[in-house]
Short mmCIF file of C-alpha atoms in Angstrom, two decimals:
data_model
loop_
_atom_site.label_atom_id
_atom_site.label_comp_id
_atom_site.label_asym_id
_atom_site.label_seq_id
_atom_site.Cartn_x
_atom_site.Cartn_y
_atom_site.Cartn_z
CA ASP V 1 -20.45 -9.98 6.21
CA VAL V 2 -17.64 -10.81 3.82
CA LYS V 3 -17.26 -14.42 2.94
CA VAL V 4 -14.76 -16.75 1.31
CA THR V 5 -16.04 -20.30 1.15
CA GLN V 6 -14.01 -23.40 0.44
CA SER V 7 -16.02 -26.35 -0.73
CA SER V 8 -14.52 -28.94 1.64
CA ARG V 9 -13.06 -28.79 5.12
CA TYR V 10 -11.46 -32.22 4.89
CA LEU V 11 -10.50 -34.34 1.91
CA VAL V 12 -8.79 -37.71 1.62
CA LYS V 13 -7.49 -38.68 -1.81
CA ARG V 14 -5.32 -41.42 -3.24
CA THR V 15 -1.93 -40.93 -4.83
CA GLY V 16 -2.28 -40.20 -8.53
CA GLU V 17 -5.84 -38.87 -8.33
CA LYS V 18 -6.79 -35.56 -9.89
CA VAL V 19 -8.00 -33.28 -7.10
CA PHE V 20 -10.09 -30.11 -7.32
CA LEU V 21 -10.26 -27.60 -4.50
CA GLU V 22 -12.95 -24.99 -4.97
CA CYS V 23 -13.18 -21.49 -3.54
CA VAL V 24 -15.97 -18.94 -3.89
CA GLN V 25 -16.07 -15.34 -2.65
CA ASP V 26 -19.08 -13.07 -2.46
CA MET V 27 -17.26 -9.72 -2.14
CA ASP V 28 -16.73 -8.96 -5.84
CA HIS V 29 -12.97 -9.04 -5.27
CA GLU V 30 -10.66 -8.98 -8.27
CA ASN V 31 -7.77 -10.85 -6.61
CA MET V 32 -7.88 -14.44 -5.45
CA PHE V 33 -5.10 -16.53 -3.97
CA TRP V 34 -4.27 -20.10 -3.05
CA TYR V 35 -1.86 -20.65 -0.18
CA ARG V 36 -0.50 -23.82 1.32
CA GLN V 37 0.13 -23.97 5.07
CA ASP V 38 2.58 -26.40 6.66
CA PRO V 39 3.91 -26.46 10.24
CA GLY V 40 7.03 -24.38 10.59
CA LEU V 41 6.75 -23.01 7.06
CA GLY V 42 3.88 -20.58 7.44
CA LEU V 43 1.76 -19.78 4.42
CA ARG V 44 3.29 -20.14 0.98
CA LEU V 45 1.66 -18.75 -2.14
CA ILE V 46 0.88 -21.33 -4.82
CA TYR V 47 -0.98 -19.30 -7.45
CA PHE V 48 -2.94 -16.11 -7.66
CA SER V 49 -5.35 -14.47 -10.05
CA TYR V 50 -6.05 -10.76 -10.51
CA ASP V 51 -8.86 -11.09 -13.04
CA VAL V 52 -11.03 -13.67 -14.75
CA LYS V 53 -8.91 -16.08 -16.80
CA MET V 54 -5.73 -14.38 -15.56
CA LYS V 55 -3.31 -16.26 -13.33
CA GLU V 56 0.24 -16.02 -12.13
CA LYS V 57 2.54 -18.44 -10.39
CA GLY V 58 3.36 -17.90 -6.78
CA ASP V 59 6.32 -19.25 -4.89
CA ILE V 60 5.51 -22.98 -5.07
CA PRO V 61 3.44 -23.69 -8.22
CA GLU V 62 4.98 -27.06 -9.10
CA GLY V 63 2.41 -29.85 -9.18
CA TYR V 64 -0.53 -27.43 -9.17
CA SER V 65 -2.66 -25.57 -11.67
CA VAL V 66 -5.59 -23.16 -11.28
CA SER V 67 -8.71 -22.09 -13.08
CA ARG V 68 -10.70 -18.89 -12.89
CA GLU V 69 -13.62 -18.87 -15.28
CA LYS V 70 -15.82 -16.58 -13.19
CA LYS V 71 -14.85 -13.67 -10.98
CA GLU V 72 -16.20 -15.23 -7.80
CA ARG V 73 -14.67 -18.70 -8.20
CA PHE V 74 -11.04 -19.85 -8.10
CA SER V 75 -10.14 -23.52 -8.33
CA LEU V 76 -6.90 -25.23 -7.38
CA ILE V 77 -6.10 -28.42 -9.27
CA LEU V 78 -3.68 -31.14 -8.29
CA GLU V 79 -3.13 -32.95 -11.58
CA SER V 80 -1.75 -36.10 -9.96
CA ALA V 81 -1.85 -35.96 -6.19
CA SER V 82 1.21 -37.03 -4.27
CA THR V 83 1.77 -37.63 -0.56
CA ASN V 84 3.94 -34.52 -0.28
CA GLN V 85 0.89 -32.46 -1.18
CA THR V 86 -0.78 -33.44 2.07
CA SER V 87 -1.36 -30.06 3.68
CA MET V 88 -3.79 -27.33 4.67
CA TYR V 89 -4.89 -25.24 1.70
CA LEU V 90 -6.18 -21.72 2.22
CA CYS V 91 -8.00 -19.59 -0.30
CA ALA V 92 -8.09 -15.80 -0.01
CA SER V 93 -9.44 -12.82 -1.89
CA SER V 94 -8.78 -9.09 -1.94
CA LEU V 95 -9.62 -5.93 -3.80
CA ARG V 96 -7.35 -4.89 -6.62
CA ARG V 97 -5.79 -1.87 -4.96
CA LEU V 98 -2.16 -0.93 -4.41
CA VAL V 99 -2.04 -3.14 -1.34
CA THR V 100 -4.90 -4.29 0.82
CA GLU V 101 -5.75 -7.01 3.28
CA ALA V 102 -6.80 -10.44 2.15
CA PHE V 103 -9.86 -12.30 3.44
CA PHE V 104 -9.45 -16.01 4.03
CA GLY V 105 -11.61 -19.09 3.80
CA GLN V 106 -11.75 -21.74 6.50
CA GLY V 107 -9.21 -23.94 4.82
CA THR V 108 -9.23 -27.43 3.32
CA ARG V 109 -7.16 -30.09 5.02
CA LEU V 110 -6.09 -32.47 2.27
CA THR V 111 -4.60 -35.87 3.02
CA VAL V 112 -3.11 -37.87 0.16
CA VAL V 113 -2.67 -41.55 0.94
CA ALA A 1 11.69 -9.62 -2.73
CA GLN A 2 9.97 -9.07 0.57
CA SER A 3 10.28 -11.39 3.56
CA VAL A 4 9.02 -11.67 7.12
CA THR A 5 10.72 -13.22 10.14
CA GLN A 6 8.91 -14.28 13.27
CA PRO A 7 11.72 -15.43 15.55
CA ASP A 8 9.52 -17.07 18.18
CA ILE A 9 7.95 -20.36 17.14
CA HIS A 10 6.11 -20.91 20.39
CA ILE A 11 5.33 -18.63 23.34
CA THR A 12 3.60 -19.45 26.62
CA VAL A 13 2.12 -16.76 28.83
CA SER A 14 -0.12 -16.79 31.88
CA GLU A 15 -3.62 -15.43 31.61
CA GLY A 16 -3.60 -11.77 32.56
CA ALA A 17 0.06 -11.29 31.65
CA SER A 18 1.20 -8.96 28.90
CA LEU A 19 2.18 -10.25 25.48
CA GLU A 20 4.58 -9.17 22.77
CA LEU A 21 5.03 -11.13 19.54
CA ARG A 22 7.95 -10.15 17.39
CA CYS A 23 7.96 -9.53 13.66
CA ASN A 24 10.78 -8.28 11.45
CA TYR A 25 10.32 -7.55 7.78
CA SER A 26 12.47 -6.94 4.76
CA TYR A 27 11.10 -4.78 1.98
CA GLY A 28 12.70 -2.14 -0.20
CA ALA A 29 9.90 0.39 -0.14
CA THR A 30 7.29 1.58 2.33
CA PRO A 31 5.90 -1.59 3.84
CA TYR A 32 2.27 -2.52 4.22
CA LEU A 33 2.10 -4.69 7.32
CA PHE A 34 -0.52 -7.01 8.75
CA TRP A 35 -1.13 -9.28 11.71
CA TYR A 36 -3.50 -12.21 11.36
CA VAL A 37 -4.70 -14.75 13.92
CA GLN A 38 -5.65 -18.36 13.26
CA SER A 39 -7.61 -20.39 15.77
CA PRO A 40 -7.26 -24.18 15.55
CA GLY A 41 -8.83 -25.59 12.39
CA GLN A 42 -9.86 -22.17 11.16
CA GLY A 43 -8.87 -19.69 8.49
CA LEU A 44 -7.00 -16.47 9.15
CA GLN A 45 -8.62 -13.41 10.66
CA LEU A 46 -7.16 -9.92 10.31
CA LEU A 47 -6.17 -8.37 13.64
CA LEU A 48 -4.75 -5.08 12.39
CA LYS A 49 -2.89 -3.43 9.55
CA TYR A 50 -0.42 -0.62 8.98
CA PHE A 51 -0.33 1.33 5.74
CA SER A 52 0.92 4.78 6.77
CA GLY A 53 0.49 7.48 9.38
CA ASP A 54 0.50 6.83 13.11
CA THR A 55 3.03 4.13 13.88
CA LEU A 56 0.95 2.69 16.72
CA VAL A 57 -1.96 0.77 15.27
CA GLN A 58 -4.98 -0.47 17.19
CA GLY A 59 -6.72 -3.65 16.19
CA ILE A 60 -9.50 -5.96 17.26
CA LYS A 61 -9.62 -7.98 20.48
CA GLY A 62 -7.49 -5.42 22.34
CA PHE A 63 -4.35 -5.92 20.24
CA GLU A 64 -2.02 -3.20 19.06
CA ALA A 65 1.17 -3.10 17.02
CA GLU A 66 3.95 -0.59 16.63
CA PHE A 67 5.78 0.05 13.37
CA LYS A 68 9.44 0.90 13.85
CA ARG A 69 11.11 1.68 10.55
CA SER A 70 14.61 1.94 12.08
CA GLN A 71 14.34 -1.62 13.40
CA SER A 72 12.29 -3.02 10.49
CA SER A 73 9.87 -4.32 13.08
CA PHE A 74 6.13 -4.54 13.57
CA ASN A 75 5.63 -6.18 16.96
CA LEU A 76 2.19 -7.18 18.23
CA ARG A 77 1.23 -6.42 21.83
CA LYS A 78 -1.60 -6.98 24.24
CA PRO A 79 -1.55 -5.69 27.83
CA SER A 80 -3.53 -8.57 29.35
CA VAL A 81 -3.93 -11.92 27.65
CA HIS A 82 -7.11 -13.97 27.86
CA TRP A 83 -7.27 -17.76 27.56
CA SER A 84 -9.22 -17.32 24.31
CA ASP A 85 -6.18 -15.63 22.73
CA ALA A 86 -4.47 -19.01 22.42
CA ALA A 87 -3.94 -19.38 18.67
CA GLU A 88 -1.32 -19.00 15.96
CA TYR A 89 -0.34 -15.51 14.92
CA PHE A 90 1.04 -14.54 11.54
CA CYS A 91 2.77 -11.36 10.49
CA ALA A 92 2.63 -10.44 6.80
CA VAL A 93 4.03 -7.81 4.47
CA GLY A 94 2.20 -6.67 1.36
CA ALA A 95 3.81 -5.90 -1.97
CA SER A 96 2.36 -3.71 -4.66
CA GLY A 97 2.25 -5.01 -8.19
CA THR A 98 -0.11 -7.02 -10.33
CA ALA A 99 -1.99 -8.12 -7.26
CA SER A 100 -1.62 -7.17 -3.64
CA LYS A 101 0.19 -10.33 -2.62
CA LEU A 102 0.98 -10.93 1.00
CA THR A 103 4.14 -12.66 2.19
CA PHE A 104 3.73 -14.36 5.55
CA GLY A 105 6.07 -15.24 8.36
CA THR A 106 6.24 -18.77 9.74
CA GLY A 107 3.92 -17.95 12.61
CA THR A 108 4.08 -17.89 16.41
CA ARG A 109 1.94 -20.28 18.40
CA LEU A 110 0.63 -18.73 21.61
CA GLN A 111 -0.27 -20.91 24.54
CA VAL A 112 -2.06 -19.37 27.52
CA THR A 113 -1.86 -21.00 30.94
CA LEU A 114 -4.55 -20.46 33.52
#
């Protein structure tokens, strides 16, 4: 069974902290994505990666960075957390084909206080 | 750039009633279309997808969707809703390129009354 695993379901961090959200997939997928989900806004793409050490900005990259040192792992980094980054964060992965479906993790609900 | 519109934020149906969730897309080429479902506190699960061919697509859990190019729509349907179908539903369009990115709509929350 395909699996995308996010390291935490719930996180509470303080304003100004550096925050790491980790995602691991066991499907040997080339593509990995980080989305942010907010009520009424749907899912918005923060960053994606199509290969190890390769990354591209999505629609809302400000305040975030990413790291992909190994094919199976994709990390989202909040350099200095702010309250407006309180949200649900979803990681996904997919094969590197023309277009294909993405498989999602369970999500990390981050609260910044 | 591609976009997806789900005009209904919230829909309530009675158990056993039929369901149709609307989705309109904007994309300059042949669209790749998806419907996902999200139960409370969970990630997204793929219900069905359309890439080409037959415009009526069957998915899991008894759902189907019909692609209508002339209306730029990809509406999700189910003939008889079960209480366990209560969830949030997202329509998405896929774009070719460096990676197969998906652009999502804002979602429709389905409530099922008994």
